[in-house]
mmCIF file of C-alpha atoms in Angstrom:
data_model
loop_
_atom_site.group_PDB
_atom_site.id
_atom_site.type_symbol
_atom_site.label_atom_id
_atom_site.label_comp_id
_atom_site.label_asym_id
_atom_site.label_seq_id
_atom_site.Cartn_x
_atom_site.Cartn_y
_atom_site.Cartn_z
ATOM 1 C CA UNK F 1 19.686 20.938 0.360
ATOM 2 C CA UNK F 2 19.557 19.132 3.855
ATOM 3 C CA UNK F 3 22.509 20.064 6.174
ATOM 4 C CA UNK F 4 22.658 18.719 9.396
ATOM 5 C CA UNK F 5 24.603 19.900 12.508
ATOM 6 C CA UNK F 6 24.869 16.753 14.758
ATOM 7 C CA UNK F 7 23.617 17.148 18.456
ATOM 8 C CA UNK F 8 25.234 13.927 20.327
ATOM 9 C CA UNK F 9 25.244 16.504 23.665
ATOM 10 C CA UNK F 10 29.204 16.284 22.967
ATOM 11 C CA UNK F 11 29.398 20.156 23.121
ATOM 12 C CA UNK F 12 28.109 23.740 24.101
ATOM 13 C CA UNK F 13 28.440 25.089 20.935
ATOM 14 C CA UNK F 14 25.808 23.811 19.000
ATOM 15 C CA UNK F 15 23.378 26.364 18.675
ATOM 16 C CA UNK F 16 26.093 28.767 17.783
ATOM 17 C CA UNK F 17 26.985 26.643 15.274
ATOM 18 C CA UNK F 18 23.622 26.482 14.001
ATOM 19 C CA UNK F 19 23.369 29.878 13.790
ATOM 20 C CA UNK F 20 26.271 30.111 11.888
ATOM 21 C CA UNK F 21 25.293 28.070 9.378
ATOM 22 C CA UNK F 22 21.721 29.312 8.951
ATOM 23 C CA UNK F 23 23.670 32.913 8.266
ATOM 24 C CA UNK F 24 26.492 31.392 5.667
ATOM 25 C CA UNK F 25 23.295 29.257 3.877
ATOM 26 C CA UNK F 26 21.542 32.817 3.670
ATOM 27 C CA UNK F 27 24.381 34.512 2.419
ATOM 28 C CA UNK F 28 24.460 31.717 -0.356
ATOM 29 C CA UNK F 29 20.736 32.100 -1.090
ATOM 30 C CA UNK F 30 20.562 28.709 -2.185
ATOM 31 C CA UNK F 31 17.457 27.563 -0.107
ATOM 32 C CA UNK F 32 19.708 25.177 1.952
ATOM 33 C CA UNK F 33 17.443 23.852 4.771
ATOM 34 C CA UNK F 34 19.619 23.698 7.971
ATOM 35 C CA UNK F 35 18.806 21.617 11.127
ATOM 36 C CA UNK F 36 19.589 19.923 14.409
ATOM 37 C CA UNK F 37 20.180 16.021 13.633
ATOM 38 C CA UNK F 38 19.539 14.078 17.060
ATOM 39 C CA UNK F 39 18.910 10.566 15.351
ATOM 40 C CA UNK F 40 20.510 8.098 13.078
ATOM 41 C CA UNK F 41 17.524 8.958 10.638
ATOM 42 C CA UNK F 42 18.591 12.214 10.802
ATOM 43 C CA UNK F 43 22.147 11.817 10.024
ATOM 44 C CA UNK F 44 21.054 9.322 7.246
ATOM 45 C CA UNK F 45 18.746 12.297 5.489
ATOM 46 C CA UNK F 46 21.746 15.379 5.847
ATOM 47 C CA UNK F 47 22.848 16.261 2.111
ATOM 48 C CA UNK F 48 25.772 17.884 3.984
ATOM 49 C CA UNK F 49 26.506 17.111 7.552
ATOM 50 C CA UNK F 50 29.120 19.269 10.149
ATOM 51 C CA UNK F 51 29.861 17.732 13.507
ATOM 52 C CA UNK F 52 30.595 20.537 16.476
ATOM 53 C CA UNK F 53 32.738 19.430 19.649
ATOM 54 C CA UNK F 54 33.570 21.432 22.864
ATOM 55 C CA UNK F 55 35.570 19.693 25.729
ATOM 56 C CA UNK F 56 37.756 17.087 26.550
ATOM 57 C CA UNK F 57 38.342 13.861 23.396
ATOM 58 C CA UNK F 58 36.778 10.979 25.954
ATOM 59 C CA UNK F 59 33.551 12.896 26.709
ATOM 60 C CA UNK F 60 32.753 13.859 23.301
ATOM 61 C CA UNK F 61 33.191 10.271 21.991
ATOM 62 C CA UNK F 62 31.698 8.805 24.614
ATOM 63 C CA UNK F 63 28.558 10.955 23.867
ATOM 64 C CA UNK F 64 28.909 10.177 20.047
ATOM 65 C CA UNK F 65 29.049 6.329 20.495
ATOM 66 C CA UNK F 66 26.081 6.886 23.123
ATOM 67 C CA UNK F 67 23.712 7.107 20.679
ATOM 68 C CA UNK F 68 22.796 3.916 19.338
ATOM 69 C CA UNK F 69 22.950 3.844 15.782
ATOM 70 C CA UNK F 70 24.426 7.362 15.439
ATOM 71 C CA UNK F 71 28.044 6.153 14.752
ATOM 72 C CA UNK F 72 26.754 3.434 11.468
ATOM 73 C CA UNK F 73 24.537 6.348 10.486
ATOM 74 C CA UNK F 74 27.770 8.760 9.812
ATOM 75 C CA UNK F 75 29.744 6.395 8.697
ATOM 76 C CA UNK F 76 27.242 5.339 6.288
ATOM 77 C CA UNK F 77 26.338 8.798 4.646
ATOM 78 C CA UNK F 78 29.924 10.236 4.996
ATOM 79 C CA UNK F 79 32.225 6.919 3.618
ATOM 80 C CA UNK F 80 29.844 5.233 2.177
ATOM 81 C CA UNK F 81 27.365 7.842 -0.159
ATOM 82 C CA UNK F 82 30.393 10.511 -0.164
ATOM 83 C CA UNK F 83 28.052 13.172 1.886
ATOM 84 C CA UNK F 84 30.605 16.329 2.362
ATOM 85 C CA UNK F 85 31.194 16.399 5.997
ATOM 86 C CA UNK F 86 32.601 19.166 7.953
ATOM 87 C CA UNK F 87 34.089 18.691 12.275
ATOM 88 C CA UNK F 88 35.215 21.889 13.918
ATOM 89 C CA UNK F 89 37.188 21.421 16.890
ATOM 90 C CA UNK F 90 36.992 17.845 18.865
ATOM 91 C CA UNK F 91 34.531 17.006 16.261
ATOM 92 C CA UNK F 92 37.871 17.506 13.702
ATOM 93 C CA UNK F 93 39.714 15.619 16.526
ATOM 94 C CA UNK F 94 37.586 12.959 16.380
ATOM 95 C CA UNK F 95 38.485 12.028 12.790
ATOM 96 C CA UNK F 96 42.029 10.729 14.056
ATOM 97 C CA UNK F 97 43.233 7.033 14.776
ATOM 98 C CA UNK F 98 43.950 8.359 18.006
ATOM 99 C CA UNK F 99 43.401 10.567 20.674
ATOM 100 C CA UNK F 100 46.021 10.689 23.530
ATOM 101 C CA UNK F 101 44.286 13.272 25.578
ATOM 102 C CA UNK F 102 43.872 12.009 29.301
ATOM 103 C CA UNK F 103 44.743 7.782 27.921
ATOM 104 C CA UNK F 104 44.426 6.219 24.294
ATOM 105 C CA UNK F 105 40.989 6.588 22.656
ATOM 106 C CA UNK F 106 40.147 5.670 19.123
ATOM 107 C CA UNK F 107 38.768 7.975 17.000
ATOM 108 C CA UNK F 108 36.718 7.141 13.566
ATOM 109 C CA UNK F 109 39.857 6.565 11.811
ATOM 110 C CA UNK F 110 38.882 8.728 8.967
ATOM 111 C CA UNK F 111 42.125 10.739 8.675
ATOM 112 C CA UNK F 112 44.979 9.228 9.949
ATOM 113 C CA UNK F 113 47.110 10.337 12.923
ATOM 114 C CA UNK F 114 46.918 11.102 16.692
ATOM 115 C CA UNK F 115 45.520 13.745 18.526
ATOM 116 C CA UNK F 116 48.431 15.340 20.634
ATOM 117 C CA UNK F 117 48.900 17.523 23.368
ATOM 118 C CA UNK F 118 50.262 21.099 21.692
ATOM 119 C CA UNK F 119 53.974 21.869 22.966
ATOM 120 C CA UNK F 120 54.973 25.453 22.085
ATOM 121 C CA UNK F 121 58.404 26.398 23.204
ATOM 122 C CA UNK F 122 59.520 29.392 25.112
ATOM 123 C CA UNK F 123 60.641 32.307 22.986
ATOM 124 C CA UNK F 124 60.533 36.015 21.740
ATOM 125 C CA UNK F 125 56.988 35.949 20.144
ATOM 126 C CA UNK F 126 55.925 35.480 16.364
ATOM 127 C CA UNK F 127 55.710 38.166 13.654
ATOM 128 C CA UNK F 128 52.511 37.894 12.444
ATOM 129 C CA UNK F 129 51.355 37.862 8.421
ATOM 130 C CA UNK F 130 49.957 41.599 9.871
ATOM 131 C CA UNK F 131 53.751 42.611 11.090
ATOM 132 C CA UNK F 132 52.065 41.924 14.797
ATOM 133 C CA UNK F 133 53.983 40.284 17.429
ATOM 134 C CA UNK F 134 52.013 37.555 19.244
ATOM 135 C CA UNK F 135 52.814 36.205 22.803
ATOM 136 C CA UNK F 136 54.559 35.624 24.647
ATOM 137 C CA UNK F 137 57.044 38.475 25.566
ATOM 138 C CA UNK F 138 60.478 37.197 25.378
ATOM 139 C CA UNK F 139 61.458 34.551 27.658
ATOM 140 C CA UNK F 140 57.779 33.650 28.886
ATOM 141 C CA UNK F 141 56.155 30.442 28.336
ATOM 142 C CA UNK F 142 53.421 30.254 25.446
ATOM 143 C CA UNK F 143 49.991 29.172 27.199
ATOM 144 C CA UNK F 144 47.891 26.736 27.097
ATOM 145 C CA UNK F 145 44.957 26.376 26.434
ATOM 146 C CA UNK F 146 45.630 28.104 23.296
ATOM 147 C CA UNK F 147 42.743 30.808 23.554
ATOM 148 C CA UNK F 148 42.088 33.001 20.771
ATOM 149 C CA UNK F 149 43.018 34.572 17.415
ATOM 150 C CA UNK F 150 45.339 33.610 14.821
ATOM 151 C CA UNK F 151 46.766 33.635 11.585
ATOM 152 C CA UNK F 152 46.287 31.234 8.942
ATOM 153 C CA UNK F 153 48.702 29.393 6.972
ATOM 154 C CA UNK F 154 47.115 27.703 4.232
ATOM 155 C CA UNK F 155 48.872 24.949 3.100
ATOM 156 C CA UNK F 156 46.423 23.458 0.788
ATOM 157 C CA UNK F 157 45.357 26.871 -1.185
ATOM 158 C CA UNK F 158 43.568 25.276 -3.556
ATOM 159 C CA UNK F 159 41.240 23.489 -1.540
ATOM 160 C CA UNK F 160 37.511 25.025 -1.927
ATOM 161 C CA UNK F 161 36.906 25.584 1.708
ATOM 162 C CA UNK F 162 39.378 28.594 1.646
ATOM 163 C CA UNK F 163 38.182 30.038 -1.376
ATOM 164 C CA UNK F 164 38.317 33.769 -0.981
ATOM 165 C CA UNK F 165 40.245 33.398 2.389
ATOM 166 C CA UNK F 166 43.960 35.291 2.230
ATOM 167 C CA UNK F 167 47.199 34.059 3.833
ATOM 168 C CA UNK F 168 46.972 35.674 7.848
ATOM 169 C CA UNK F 169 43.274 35.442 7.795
ATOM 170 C CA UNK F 170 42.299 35.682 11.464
ATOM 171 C CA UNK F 171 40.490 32.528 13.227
ATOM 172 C CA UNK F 172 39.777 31.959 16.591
ATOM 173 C CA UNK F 173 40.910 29.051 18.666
ATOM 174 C CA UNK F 174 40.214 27.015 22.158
ATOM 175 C CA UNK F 175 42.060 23.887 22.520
ATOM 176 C CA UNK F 176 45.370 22.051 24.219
ATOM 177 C CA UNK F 177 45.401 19.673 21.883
ATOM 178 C CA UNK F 178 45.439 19.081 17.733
ATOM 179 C CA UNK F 179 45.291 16.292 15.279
ATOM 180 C CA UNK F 180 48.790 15.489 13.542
ATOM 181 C CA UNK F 181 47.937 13.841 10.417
ATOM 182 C CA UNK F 182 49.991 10.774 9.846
ATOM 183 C CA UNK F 183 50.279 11.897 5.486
ATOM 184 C CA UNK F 184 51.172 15.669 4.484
ATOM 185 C CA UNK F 185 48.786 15.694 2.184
ATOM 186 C CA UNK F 186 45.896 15.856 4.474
ATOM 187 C CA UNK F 187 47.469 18.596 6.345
ATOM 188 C CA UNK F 188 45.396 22.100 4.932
ATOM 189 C CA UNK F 189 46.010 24.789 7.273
ATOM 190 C CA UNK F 190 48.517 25.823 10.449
ATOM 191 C CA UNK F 191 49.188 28.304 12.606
ATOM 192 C CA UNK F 192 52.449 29.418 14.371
ATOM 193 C CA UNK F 193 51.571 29.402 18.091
ATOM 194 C CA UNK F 194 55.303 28.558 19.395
ATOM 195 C CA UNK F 195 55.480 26.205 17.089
ATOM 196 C CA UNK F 196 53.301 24.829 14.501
ATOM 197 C CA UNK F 197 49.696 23.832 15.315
ATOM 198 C CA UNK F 198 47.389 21.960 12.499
ATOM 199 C CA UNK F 199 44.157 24.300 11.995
ATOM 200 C CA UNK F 200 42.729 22.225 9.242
ATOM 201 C CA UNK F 201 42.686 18.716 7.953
ATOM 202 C CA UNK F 202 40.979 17.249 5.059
ATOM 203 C CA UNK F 203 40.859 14.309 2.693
ATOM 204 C CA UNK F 204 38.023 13.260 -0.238
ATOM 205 C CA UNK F 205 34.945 14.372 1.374
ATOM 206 C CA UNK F 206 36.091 15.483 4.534
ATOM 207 C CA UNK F 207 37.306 18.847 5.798
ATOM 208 C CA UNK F 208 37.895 19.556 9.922
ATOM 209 C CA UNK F 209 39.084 22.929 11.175
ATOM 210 C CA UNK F 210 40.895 22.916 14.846
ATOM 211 C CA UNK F 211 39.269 26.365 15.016
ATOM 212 C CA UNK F 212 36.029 27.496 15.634
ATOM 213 C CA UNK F 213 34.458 28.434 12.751
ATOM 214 C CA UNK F 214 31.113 29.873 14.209
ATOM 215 C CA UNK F 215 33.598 32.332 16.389
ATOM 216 C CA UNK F 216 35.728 33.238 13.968
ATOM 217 C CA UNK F 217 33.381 36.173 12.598
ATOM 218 C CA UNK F 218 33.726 37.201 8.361
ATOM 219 C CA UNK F 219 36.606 34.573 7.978
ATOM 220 C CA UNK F 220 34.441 31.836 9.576
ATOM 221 C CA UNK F 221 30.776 32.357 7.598
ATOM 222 C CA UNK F 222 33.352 32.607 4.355
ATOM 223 C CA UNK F 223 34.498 29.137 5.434
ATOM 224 C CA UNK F 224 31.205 27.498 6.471
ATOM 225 C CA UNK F 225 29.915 28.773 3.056
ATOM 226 C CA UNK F 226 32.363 27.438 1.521
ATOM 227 C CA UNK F 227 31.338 24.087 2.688
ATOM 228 C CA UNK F 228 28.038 24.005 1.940
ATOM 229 C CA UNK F 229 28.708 24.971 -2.349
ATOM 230 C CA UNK F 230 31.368 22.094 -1.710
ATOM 231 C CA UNK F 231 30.685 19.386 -4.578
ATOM 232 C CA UNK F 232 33.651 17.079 -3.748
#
């Protein structure tokens, strides 16, 4: 099997990501043969194909739609031939209608909804799933970025890209923004961060994750593996 991790230079994360992947293929033992796709040809080849994203919306679509050919390409083998596709962070971002970071962008349109700036109120912290209290302490502002570990909610428990992933599962996050999808049925996964923050969207073929996967240690090879036995 052909997966491809998409290198538009939208992000520094690739060749963690790639790493990541090579590891959660392994653990599969399923001969999965997992590369760097630079080209339309590439993207056009990938049996499964995950799209990475670091950094502000604008940047990482202006990189995307850079690359001549590259947007057809995806949209081609992900709408078109159904190839499972995976976007962790801005690349999950980018499947929106719209991004409102820094001005209106489009995204691909995939998943409807906007991508919003997070808001989480000031308050006395959040008991965790683990009986842990997360910041702030009471009466201090939550931050943002939102930098770090939380605990999942999974809304969609069913879905085969948590399989084998509890309730509170720990996942690590860098972001001010998130995509709100527009129909609660694409909504898979939250976390309470002063309020409630999507962590995972998903429709048909395609699955996104706000969080990092590639940081997110046990819980995040579980996930990527997860992907690649995927036969939506």
């Amino acid at each position: 099997m052909n997966v491809v991790v998409v290198d538009y230079g939208g992000g520094g994360n690739l060749h963690s990501m790639v790493k990541a992947v090579v590891r959660a293929a392994g653990e599969l033992g399923q001969g999965h043969d997992v590369r760097i796709g630079r080209t339309p040809d590439d993207v056009a080849g990938a049996d499964r194909i995950v799209l990475p994203g670091q950094g502000a919306f604008a940047d990482c679509r202006a990189a995307f739609f850079g690359r001549d050919g590259m947007a057809e390409a995806l949209t081609e083998a992900v709408m078109a031939r159904g190839r499972p596709f995976l976007g962790t962070c801005v690349g999950e971002q980018l499947l929106c209608t719209v991004s409102r970071e820094m001005g209106s962008h489009a995204g691909f349109g995939w998943i409807p909804g906007e991508v919003v700036k997070i808001a989480p109120q000031t308050g006395q912290g959040v008991a965790t799933a683990a009986g842990r209290v997360v910041w702030p302490p009471a009466g201090r502002p939550w931050w943002i970025p939102h930098y770090g570990w939380n605990d999942l909610r999974i809304v969609a428990s069913d879905h085969p890209l948590f399989r084998g992933v509890g309730q509170g599962a720990h996942v690590y996050f860098v972001h001010s923004y998130h995509l709100v999808p527009e129909k609660p049925e694409h909504l898979l996964a939250e976390v309470d961060y002063g309020g409630r923050i999507v962590a995972a969207v998903g429709r048909d073929n395609l699955v996104g994750t706000q969080f990092h996967p590639e940081k997110s240690q046990a819980v995040g090879l579980r996930i990527l593996a997860n992907f690649l036995a995927w036969r939506p």
